[in-house]
CSV table of C-alpha atoms in Angstrom, one decimal:
chain,number,residue,atom,x,y,z
A,1,MET,CA,6.5,21.6,-14.2
A,2,ARG,CA,3.1,22.9,-14.1
A,3,LEU,CA,0.0,21.0,-12.7
A,4,GLY,CA,-0.7,19.7,-16.3
A,5,GLY,CA,2.7,18.2,-16.7
A,6,ARG,CA,2.5,16.6,-13.2
A,7,LEU,CA,-1.0,15.3,-14.0
A,8,GLN,CA,0.2,13.8,-17.3
A,9,ALA,CA,3.1,12.1,-15.6
A,10,ALA,CA,0.9,10.6,-12.9
A,11,ILE,CA,-1.3,9.1,-15.6
A,12,GLU,CA,1.8,7.6,-17.3
A,13,VAL,CA,2.9,6.0,-14.1
A,14,LEU,CA,-0.5,4.7,-13.2
A,15,THR,CA,-0.8,3.2,-16.8
A,16,ASP,CA,2.7,1.5,-16.2
A,17,ILE,CA,1.6,0.0,-12.9
A,18,GLU,CA,-1.7,-1.2,-14.4
A,19,THR,CA,-0.3,-2.8,-17.6
A,20,ARG,CA,3.0,-4.2,-16.3
A,21,HIS,CA,1.7,-5.0,-12.8
A,22,ARG,CA,4.6,-3.2,-11.1
A,23,PRO,CA,5.2,-2.0,-7.7
A,24,VAL,CA,4.8,1.8,-7.4
A,25,PRO,CA,8.5,2.5,-6.4
A,26,ASP,CA,9.7,0.8,-9.5
A,27,ALA,CA,7.3,2.6,-11.9
A,28,LEU,CA,8.2,6.0,-10.2
A,29,LYS,CA,11.8,5.4,-10.4
A,30,ASP,CA,11.8,4.5,-14.1
A,31,TRP,CA,9.7,7.5,-14.9
A,32,GLY,CA,12.2,9.7,-13.1
A,33,LEU,CA,15.2,8.2,-14.9
A,34,SER,CA,13.5,8.8,-18.3
A,35,HIS,CA,12.5,12.4,-17.2
A,36,ARG,CA,15.6,13.8,-15.6
A,37,PHE,CA,14.5,17.3,-16.2
A,38,ALA,CA,11.8,16.9,-13.3
A,39,GLY,CA,12.9,18.5,-10.1
A,40,SER,CA,12.5,17.0,-6.6
A,41,GLY,CA,9.3,18.9,-6.1
A,42,ASP,CA,7.9,17.6,-9.2
A,43,ARG,CA,8.8,14.0,-8.4
A,44,ALA,CA,7.3,14.3,-4.9
A,45,ALA,CA,3.9,15.8,-6.4
A,46,ILE,CA,3.7,13.0,-9.0
A,47,SER,CA,4.4,10.4,-6.3
A,48,ASN,CA,1.7,11.8,-4.1
A,49,LEU,CA,-0.7,11.8,-7.0
A,50,VAL,CA,-0.1,8.2,-7.8
A,51,HIS,CA,-0.2,7.0,-4.2
A,52,ASP,CA,-3.3,9.1,-3.5
A,53,ALA,CA,-5.1,7.7,-6.6
A,54,LEU,CA,-4.5,4.1,-5.6
A,55,ARG,CA,-5.6,4.6,-1.9
A,56,MET,CA,-9.1,5.5,-3.2
A,57,LYS,CA,-9.2,3.6,-6.6
A,58,LEU,CA,-12.7,2.1,-6.3
A,59,SER,CA,-14.6,5.2,-5.1
A,60,HIS,CA,-12.7,7.4,-7.6
A,61,GLY,CA,-13.9,5.0,-10.3
A,62,PHE,CA,-17.4,5.2,-9.1
A,63,ILE,CA,-17.5,9.0,-8.9
A,64,MET,CA,-15.9,9.3,-12.5
A,65,ASP,CA,-18.0,6.4,-13.9
A,66,GLY,CA,-14.7,5.0,-15.2
A,67,ASP,CA,-11.5,3.7,-13.7
A,68,THR,CA,-8.8,4.5,-16.4
A,69,PRO,CA,-5.5,6.1,-15.1
A,70,ALA,CA,-6.8,9.5,-16.3
A,71,ASP,CA,-10.1,9.0,-14.4
A,72,LEU,CA,-8.2,8.2,-11.2
A,73,ALA,CA,-5.6,11.0,-11.4
A,74,VAL,CA,-8.3,13.6,-12.2
A,75,ALA,CA,-10.5,12.3,-9.3
A,76,THR,CA,-7.6,12.6,-7.0
A,77,LEU,CA,-7.1,16.4,-7.7
A,78,LEU,CA,-10.8,16.9,-7.2
A,79,ARG,CA,-11.5,14.8,-4.2
A,80,GLN,CA,-8.3,14.5,-2.3
A,81,TRP,CA,-6.4,17.6,-3.3
A,82,ASN,CA,-9.6,19.8,-3.1
A,83,ILE,CA,-9.1,21.5,-6.4
A,84,THR,CA,-12.5,22.6,-7.9
A,85,PRO,CA,-13.5,21.6,-11.4
A,86,GLU,CA,-13.4,25.3,-12.4
A,87,GLU,CA,-9.8,25.7,-11.0
A,88,LEU,CA,-8.7,22.5,-12.7
A,89,THR,CA,-9.9,23.2,-16.2
A,90,ALA,CA,-8.6,26.8,-15.9
A,91,SER,CA,-5.2,25.6,-14.7
A,92,LEU,CA,-4.9,23.2,-17.7
A,93,ASP,CA,-6.1,25.6,-20.3
A,94,GLY,CA,-3.4,26.4,-22.7
A,95,ASP,CA,-0.9,23.9,-21.1
A,96,LYS,CA,0.6,21.9,-24.0
A,97,PHE,CA,1.9,19.2,-21.5
A,98,ALA,CA,-1.5,18.7,-19.9
A,99,PRO,CA,-3.8,15.8,-20.8
A,100,GLU,CA,-7.2,16.2,-22.2
A,101,ILE,CA,-9.8,16.1,-19.4
A,102,PRO,CA,-13.6,16.2,-19.4
A,103,SER,CA,-15.3,19.6,-19.3
A,104,THR,CA,-16.0,21.5,-16.2
A,105,ASP,CA,-19.7,20.7,-16.3
A,106,HIS,CA,-19.0,17.0,-16.6
A,107,LEU,CA,-16.5,17.1,-13.7
A,108,VAL,CA,-19.2,19.0,-11.6
A,109,ALA,CA,-21.7,16.3,-12.5
A,110,CYS,CA,-19.2,13.5,-11.4
A,111,LEU,CA,-18.7,15.1,-8.1
A,112,ALA,CA,-22.5,15.2,-7.7
A,113,ARG,CA,-22.8,11.4,-7.9
A,114,ASP,CA,-24.0,9.9,-4.6
A,115,LEU,CA,-21.3,7.6,-3.3
A,116,SER,CA,-23.8,6.1,-0.7
A,117,GLN,CA,-25.3,4.2,-3.7
A,118,ALA,CA,-22.1,2.4,-4.3
A,119,GLU,CA,-21.5,-1.1,-3.1
A,120,PRO,CA,-20.0,-1.2,0.5
A,121,HIS,CA,-16.5,-2.5,-0.7
A,122,VAL,CA,-16.4,0.5,-3.1
A,123,ARG,CA,-17.1,3.0,-0.4
A,124,ALA,CA,-14.6,1.3,1.7
A,125,ASP,CA,-11.9,1.2,-1.1
A,126,ILE,CA,-11.0,-2.5,-0.6
A,127,PRO,CA,-11.2,-5.5,-2.8
A,128,GLU,CA,-14.7,-7.0,-2.7
A,129,TRP,CA,-13.5,-10.5,-1.6
A,130,LEU,CA,-11.9,-9.0,1.6
A,131,ALA,CA,-15.1,-7.3,2.8
A,132,ALA,CA,-16.0,-10.4,4.8
A,133,SER,CA,-12.7,-10.5,6.5
A,134,PHE,CA,-13.0,-6.8,7.5
A,135,GLU,CA,-16.4,-7.4,8.8
A,136,ARG,CA,-15.1,-10.3,11.0
A,137,ALA,CA,-12.3,-8.0,12.3
A,138,PHE,CA,-14.5,-4.9,13.0
A,139,GLY,CA,-18.2,-5.8,13.0
A,140,ASP,CA,-20.4,-3.0,11.8
A,141,GLN,CA,-17.5,-0.6,11.9
A,142,TRP,CA,-15.6,-2.4,9.1
A,143,GLU,CA,-16.3,0.1,6.4
A,144,ALA,CA,-15.3,3.1,8.4
A,145,GLU,CA,-12.1,1.2,9.4
A,146,ALA,CA,-11.3,0.4,5.8
A,147,GLN,CA,-12.0,4.1,4.7
A,148,ALA,CA,-9.5,5.3,7.4
A,149,MET,CA,-6.9,3.3,5.5
A,150,THR,CA,-7.2,5.6,2.5
A,151,ALA,CA,-5.6,8.6,4.3
A,152,ARG,CA,-1.9,9.6,3.9
A,153,PRO,CA,0.3,8.3,6.8
A,154,PRO,CA,2.2,10.6,9.1
A,155,LEU,CA,5.9,10.3,9.7
A,156,ASP,CA,6.6,8.9,13.1
A,157,LEU,CA,9.9,8.8,14.9
A,158,ARG,CA,10.9,6.9,18.1
A,159,VAL,CA,13.2,8.8,20.3
A,160,ASN,CA,16.3,6.8,21.3
A,161,THR,CA,16.3,7.3,25.1
A,162,LEU,CA,19.9,5.9,25.3
A,163,ALA,CA,21.1,9.0,23.5
A,164,THR,CA,18.7,11.8,24.3
A,165,ASP,CA,15.0,12.7,25.3
A,166,ARG,CA,11.8,13.6,23.5
A,167,ASP,CA,12.0,17.2,24.2
A,168,GLN,CA,15.4,17.5,22.5
A,169,VAL,CA,14.1,15.8,19.4
A,170,LEU,CA,10.9,17.8,19.4
A,171,GLU,CA,13.1,20.9,19.4
A,172,ALA,CA,15.0,19.7,16.4
A,173,PHE,CA,11.9,19.2,14.4
A,174,ALA,CA,10.0,22.3,15.6
A,175,GLU,CA,10.0,23.9,12.2
A,176,GLN,CA,8.3,20.8,10.8
A,177,GLY,CA,5.5,21.0,13.3
A,178,ALA,CA,6.4,17.9,15.1
A,179,HIS,CA,4.5,16.9,18.2
A,180,ALA,CA,4.4,14.2,20.8
A,181,THR,CA,2.5,11.0,19.8
A,182,ARG,CA,-0.7,10.4,21.9
A,183,LEU,CA,0.0,6.6,22.8
A,184,ALA,CA,3.6,5.8,22.3
A,185,PRO,CA,5.6,7.3,25.3
A,186,ASN,CA,8.7,8.1,23.2
A,187,GLY,CA,7.1,8.8,19.9
A,188,ILE,CA,7.1,12.0,17.8
A,189,ARG,CA,4.8,12.7,14.9
A,190,ILE,CA,5.1,14.9,11.8
A,191,GLU,CA,1.8,15.1,10.0
A,192,PRO,CA,1.5,14.3,6.3
A,193,GLY,CA,1.6,17.2,3.8
A,194,LEU,CA,-1.2,18.2,1.7
A,195,GLY,CA,-1.6,18.0,-2.1
A,196,PRO,CA,2.0,18.2,-3.7
A,197,GLN,CA,3.8,18.8,-0.4
A,198,ARG,CA,6.5,16.2,0.2
A,199,GLN,CA,7.4,14.6,3.4
A,200,ILE,CA,10.6,15.7,5.1
A,201,ALA,CA,13.7,13.5,4.7
A,202,ALA,CA,14.3,12.8,8.4
A,203,THR,CA,17.3,10.5,7.8
A,204,SER,CA,19.3,13.4,6.3
A,205,GLU,CA,19.1,15.3,9.5
A,206,VAL,CA,22.1,15.7,11.8
A,207,SER,CA,20.0,14.4,14.8
A,208,PHE,CA,19.6,11.1,12.9
A,209,ALA,CA,23.3,10.6,12.4
A,210,ARG,CA,23.6,11.4,16.1
A,211,GLY,CA,21.4,8.4,16.8
A,212,TRP,CA,18.7,10.4,18.5
A,213,PHE,CA,15.8,8.7,16.8
A,214,GLU,CA,14.7,5.9,14.5
A,215,ILE,CA,11.7,6.1,12.0
A,216,GLN,CA,9.1,3.9,13.3
A,217,ASP,CA,5.3,3.9,13.1
A,218,GLU,CA,3.6,4.6,16.4
A,219,GLY,CA,1.8,1.3,16.2
A,220,SER,CA,5.1,-0.6,15.8
A,221,GLN,CA,6.4,1.3,19.0
A,222,LEU,CA,3.4,0.2,20.8
A,223,ALA,CA,3.7,-3.4,19.7
A,224,ALA,CA,7.3,-3.3,21.1
A,225,ALA,CA,6.1,-1.7,24.3
A,226,LEU,CA,3.4,-4.2,24.8
A,227,ALA,CA,5.9,-7.0,24.8
A,228,GLY,CA,6.7,-5.6,28.2
A,229,VAL,CA,10.6,-6.1,28.4
A,230,TYR,CA,12.6,-5.1,31.4
A,231,PRO,CA,16.3,-4.3,32.0
A,232,GLY,CA,18.3,-7.4,32.7
A,233,GLU,CA,16.0,-9.9,30.7
A,234,LYS,CA,17.0,-12.4,28.0
A,235,VAL,CA,15.0,-11.6,24.8
A,236,LEU,CA,14.7,-13.2,21.4
A,237,ASP,CA,13.4,-11.1,18.6
A,238,TYR,CA,12.7,-14.0,16.2
A,239,CYS,CA,11.6,-12.3,13.0
A,240,ALA,CA,13.9,-9.2,13.6
A,241,GLY,CA,14.1,-7.9,10.0
A,242,GLY,CA,15.9,-4.5,10.0
A,243,GLY,CA,15.8,-4.5,13.9
A,244,GLY,CA,13.4,-1.7,14.7
A,245,LYS,CA,11.9,-3.6,17.6
A,246,SER,CA,15.2,-4.8,18.9
A,247,LEU,CA,16.5,-1.3,19.0
A,248,ALA,CA,13.3,-0.4,20.9
A,249,PHE,CA,13.8,-3.1,23.4
A,250,ALA,CA,17.4,-2.1,24.0
A,251,ALA,CA,16.3,1.4,25.0
A,252,MET,CA,13.5,0.0,27.1
A,253,MET,CA,16.1,-2.3,28.8
A,254,ASN,CA,18.5,0.6,29.3
A,255,ASN,CA,21.2,-1.5,27.7
A,256,GLU,CA,21.0,-4.0,30.3
A,257,GLY,CA,20.4,-7.8,29.5
A,258,SER,CA,20.6,-9.4,26.1
A,259,ILE,CA,18.7,-9.3,22.9
A,260,ASN,CA,19.1,-12.1,20.4
A,261,ALA,CA,18.0,-10.8,17.0
A,262,TYR,CA,17.4,-13.5,14.3
A,263,ASP,CA,15.7,-13.5,11.0
A,264,ALA,CA,15.2,-16.5,8.5
A,265,ASP,CA,16.3,-14.1,5.8
A,266,ARG,CA,19.6,-13.1,7.0
A,267,ARG,CA,19.9,-10.4,4.4
A,268,ARG,CA,17.2,-8.5,6.1
A,269,LEU,CA,19.5,-8.2,9.1
A,270,ALA,CA,22.3,-6.3,7.4
A,271,PRO,CA,20.9,-2.8,8.0
A,272,MET,CA,20.8,-3.5,11.6
A,273,ILE,CA,24.6,-3.5,12.1
A,274,GLU,CA,24.8,0.3,11.3
A,275,ARG,CA,21.6,1.1,13.3
A,276,ILE,CA,23.0,-0.6,16.3
A,277,ARG,CA,26.2,1.4,16.1
A,278,ARG,CA,24.4,4.7,15.5
A,279,ALA,CA,22.0,4.0,18.4
A,280,GLY,CA,24.8,3.3,20.9
A,281,VAL,CA,23.2,-0.1,21.7
A,282,GLU,CA,25.4,-2.8,23.4
A,283,ILE,CA,23.2,-5.7,24.1
A,284,ILE,CA,21.8,-6.8,20.7
A,285,HIS,CA,23.5,-10.0,19.4
A,286,VAL,CA,22.7,-10.6,15.7
A,287,LYS,CA,22.2,-14.3,14.9
A,288,GLU,CA,22.5,-14.9,11.1
A,289,ARG,CA,21.5,-18.6,11.2
A,290,ALA,CA,19.0,-20.7,13.1
A,291,ALA,CA,22.0,-22.9,14.2
A,292,ASN,CA,23.2,-19.8,16.1
A,293,LEU,CA,20.2,-20.1,18.4
A,294,ALA,CA,21.2,-23.5,19.7
A,295,GLY,CA,21.4,-23.6,23.4
A,296,LEU,CA,18.7,-20.8,23.8
A,297,GLU,CA,15.8,-23.2,24.0
A,298,GLY,CA,13.7,-22.8,27.1
A,299,ARG,CA,15.8,-19.9,28.4
A,300,MET,CA,14.4,-16.8,27.1
A,301,ASP,CA,12.4,-14.5,29.3
A,302,ARG,CA,10.6,-13.0,26.4
A,303,VAL,CA,10.4,-14.0,22.8
A,304,LEU,CA,8.8,-11.7,20.1
A,305,ILE,CA,7.4,-12.9,16.7
A,306,ASP,CA,6.9,-10.0,14.3
A,307,ALA,CA,5.5,-12.5,11.9
A,308,PRO,CA,5.6,-12.4,8.1
A,309,CYS,CA,2.1,-11.2,6.9
A,310,THR,CA,0.2,-9.7,4.0
A,311,GLY,CA,0.8,-6.2,5.4
A,312,THR,CA,-2.8,-5.1,5.1
A,313,GLY,CA,-2.1,-2.7,8.0
A,314,THR,CA,0.3,-0.8,6.0
A,315,TRP,CA,-2.0,0.0,3.1
A,316,ARG,CA,-1.7,3.7,3.8
A,317,ARG,CA,1.9,3.5,3.0
A,318,ARG,CA,1.7,0.9,0.2
A,319,PRO,CA,-1.7,1.4,-1.4
A,320,ASP,CA,-0.6,-0.7,-4.5
A,321,ALA,CA,-0.3,-3.7,-2.3
A,322,LYS,CA,-4.1,-3.5,-1.6
A,323,TRP,CA,-4.9,-4.4,-5.2
A,324,ARG,CA,-2.3,-7.2,-5.5
A,325,ILE,CA,-3.3,-9.3,-2.5
A,326,SER,CA,-4.8,-12.8,-3.3
A,327,ASP,CA,-6.2,-15.9,-1.5
A,328,LYS,CA,-2.7,-17.5,-2.2
A,329,ASN,CA,-0.9,-14.7,-0.4
A,330,ILE,CA,-3.1,-15.3,2.7
A,331,ALA,CA,-2.6,-19.1,2.6
A,332,ASP,CA,1.1,-18.7,2.2
A,333,ARG,CA,1.4,-16.2,5.1
A,334,THR,CA,-0.8,-18.1,7.5
A,335,ALA,CA,1.4,-21.2,6.8
A,336,ASP,CA,4.4,-19.2,7.7
A,337,GLN,CA,2.8,-17.8,10.8
A,338,ASP,CA,2.0,-21.2,12.1
A,339,LYS,CA,5.6,-22.3,11.4
A,340,VAL,CA,7.2,-19.3,13.2
A,341,LEU,CA,4.9,-19.7,16.2
A,342,GLU,CA,6.0,-23.4,16.4
A,343,ASP,CA,9.7,-22.8,16.0
A,344,ALA,CA,9.9,-19.7,18.3
A,345,SER,CA,7.8,-21.0,21.1
A,346,VAL,CA,10.5,-23.5,22.2
A,347,PHE,CA,12.8,-20.8,23.3
A,348,VAL,CA,10.3,-19.5,26.0
A,349,ARG,CA,11.3,-20.5,29.5
A,350,PRO,CA,8.6,-21.6,32.0
A,351,GLY,CA,6.9,-18.4,33.2
A,352,GLY,CA,8.3,-16.6,30.2
A,353,GLU,CA,6.3,-14.7,27.6
A,354,LEU,CA,5.7,-15.0,23.8
A,355,ALA,CA,4.5,-12.0,21.9
A,356,TYR,CA,2.8,-12.5,18.5
A,357,VAL,CA,2.7,-9.4,16.2
A,358,THR,CA,1.5,-8.9,12.7
A,359,CYS,CA,1.0,-5.8,10.6
A,360,SER,CA,-2.2,-7.2,9.2
A,361,LEU,CA,-5.9,-6.5,10.1
A,362,LEU,CA,-7.1,-9.9,8.7
A,363,PRO,CA,-8.5,-12.4,11.4
A,364,GLU,CA,-7.1,-15.2,9.2
A,365,GLU,CA,-3.6,-14.0,10.1
A,366,ASN,CA,-4.4,-12.9,13.7
A,367,THR,CA,-7.1,-14.3,16.0
A,368,ASP,CA,-7.4,-17.5,13.9
A,369,ARG,CA,-3.7,-18.1,14.3
A,370,VAL,CA,-3.7,-17.5,18.0
A,371,LYS,CA,-6.7,-19.9,18.5
A,372,ALA,CA,-4.9,-22.6,16.5
A,373,PHE,CA,-1.7,-22.2,18.4
A,374,LEU,CA,-3.4,-22.3,21.8
A,375,GLN,CA,-5.1,-25.5,20.8
A,376,ARG,CA,-1.8,-27.1,19.9
A,377,HIS,CA,0.0,-25.7,23.0
A,378,PRO,CA,-2.0,-25.9,26.1
A,379,GLU,CA,1.2,-25.2,28.1
A,380,PHE,CA,0.6,-21.6,27.0
A,381,GLU,CA,-2.1,-19.1,28.4
A,382,THR,CA,-2.9,-15.6,27.3
A,383,ILE,CA,-1.8,-12.6,29.4
A,384,SER,CA,-4.0,-9.7,30.6
A,385,LEU,CA,-4.0,-7.2,27.8
A,386,LYS,CA,-5.9,-4.5,29.7
A,387,GLU,CA,-3.1,-4.3,32.2
A,388,ARG,CA,-0.3,-4.5,29.6
A,389,TRP,CA,-2.1,-1.8,27.5
A,390,ARG,CA,-2.3,0.6,30.5
A,391,SER,CA,1.3,0.1,31.2
A,392,ALA,CA,2.4,0.5,27.6
A,393,VAL,CA,0.6,3.8,26.5
A,394,ALA,CA,1.1,7.4,27.5
A,395,ASP,CA,-2.6,8.1,27.5
A,396,ALA,CA,-4.2,6.2,30.5
A,397,ASP,CA,-7.7,7.1,29.2
A,398,ALA,CA,-7.2,5.4,25.7
A,399,PRO,CA,-9.7,2.8,25.1
A,400,VAL,CA,-8.2,-0.8,24.9
A,401,PRO,CA,-8.4,-1.8,21.2
A,402,TYR,CA,-9.5,-5.4,21.7
A,403,ALA,CA,-9.7,-7.8,18.8
A,404,ASP,CA,-12.7,-10.0,18.2
A,405,GLN,CA,-13.6,-12.1,21.4
A,406,ASN,CA,-10.9,-10.0,23.2
A,407,LEU,CA,-8.3,-12.4,21.8
A,408,GLY,CA,-5.4,-9.8,21.2
A,409,LEU,CA,-5.5,-6.2,20.3
A,410,VAL,CA,-6.0,-4.6,17.0
A,411,LEU,CA,-4.4,-1.1,16.3
A,412,SER,CA,-5.6,0.7,13.3
A,413,PRO,CA,-5.7,4.3,11.8
A,414,ARG,CA,-9.2,4.8,13.0
A,415,ARG,CA,-8.8,3.3,16.4
A,416,THR,CA,-5.4,4.3,17.5
A,417,GLY,CA,-4.1,6.8,14.7
A,418,THR,CA,-1.5,4.3,13.7
A,419,ASP,CA,-0.7,1.7,11.0
A,420,GLY,CA,-2.6,-1.5,11.4
A,421,PHE,CA,-1.1,-3.9,13.8
A,422,TYR,CA,-2.3,-7.1,15.8
A,423,PHE,CA,-0.8,-8.0,19.2
A,424,ALA,CA,-1.3,-11.2,21.2
A,425,GLY,CA,0.5,-12.3,24.3
A,426,PHE,CA,1.1,-15.6,25.9
A,427,ARG,CA,2.8,-17.0,29.0
A,428,ARG,CA,4.3,-20.4,29.3
A,429,LYS,CA,2.8,-22.0,32.4
A,430,ALA,CA,5.4,-22.6,35.1
């Protein structure tokens, strides 16, 4: 397909998402099924166009003075793919599959609009009603923090040190320009492609089948490292999901000790079984039901809560979620977070630690929940995050990304080059 056909396809997918309120993956899948002639390169380019358009939906609308799917798709080519108005109109000229677009002069005039005159939330590309939460989280840097969420995310890998080392995995991905992550000591990063370029399918590599690595954002790797597990300990991963952090713990513990992996939705645990086998992990015990945790109360050295959240920290990867979030979503998640903190804290032994993690940037889900928990549970105290950060990261000079009032840490694309994560650690008083 030529650029015109790809542009028209992106407009059709964006229209489907807008009119039927559908997640991006579903709309892209349906388009692909009804257009089987499109090759893998075409599908990747169309997906990139759609995701990029949604990442900067509001500022695109301001620049184009309109926010139709066509406006957003055209603005994406001009502002994110760096195609000039002259190049774009020339490329579409005579293409019968291309949509109609404004004239070159009109597009030039659009690009000349002064974005600094837009409302702050438009410049930040976030819903207006969330601006106050971002300002609470980041102070006068909130707009820049939100803007950093509009970039494409990299592909991060965590080297499985039970099977290999980072140098060997770097060699396996040398052709893709892989390099060591700055903060995660066992991370590898492959930068995102430009324009229509697709990201590599890392799980199709032989080295993946050998168990050499897992796909895991550097921020998630750091959250696991901040939990500070040691060989021989008893660990509970209370909201284990697919097991990414449990697998990281197993490597950090050198397969010594025990890790109990539990999730309230046991269907989320199913992928972990194959991942455990592939990674050569021997100490993870999957707990399908809450009843399986009986007898562990007050015995765990460390408990991790990777809490259910709104996922605002993952907006680079799921930009459509940015425009679907609501007050009810936040209220539902904060209730869930309070409950898992209550339920999981009973498993921490005296002197043991509880780690609370979200992939959210909102104080409502982060510092507010920690303050409420500490008020309810004076038997817990916070841990020294400066010392924990220094021991967890590879770059000793990296600034400690404190949250508001130093109550936890906030990782973000702008601060740490990672997805958005929050980490808070507590110790049960002996």
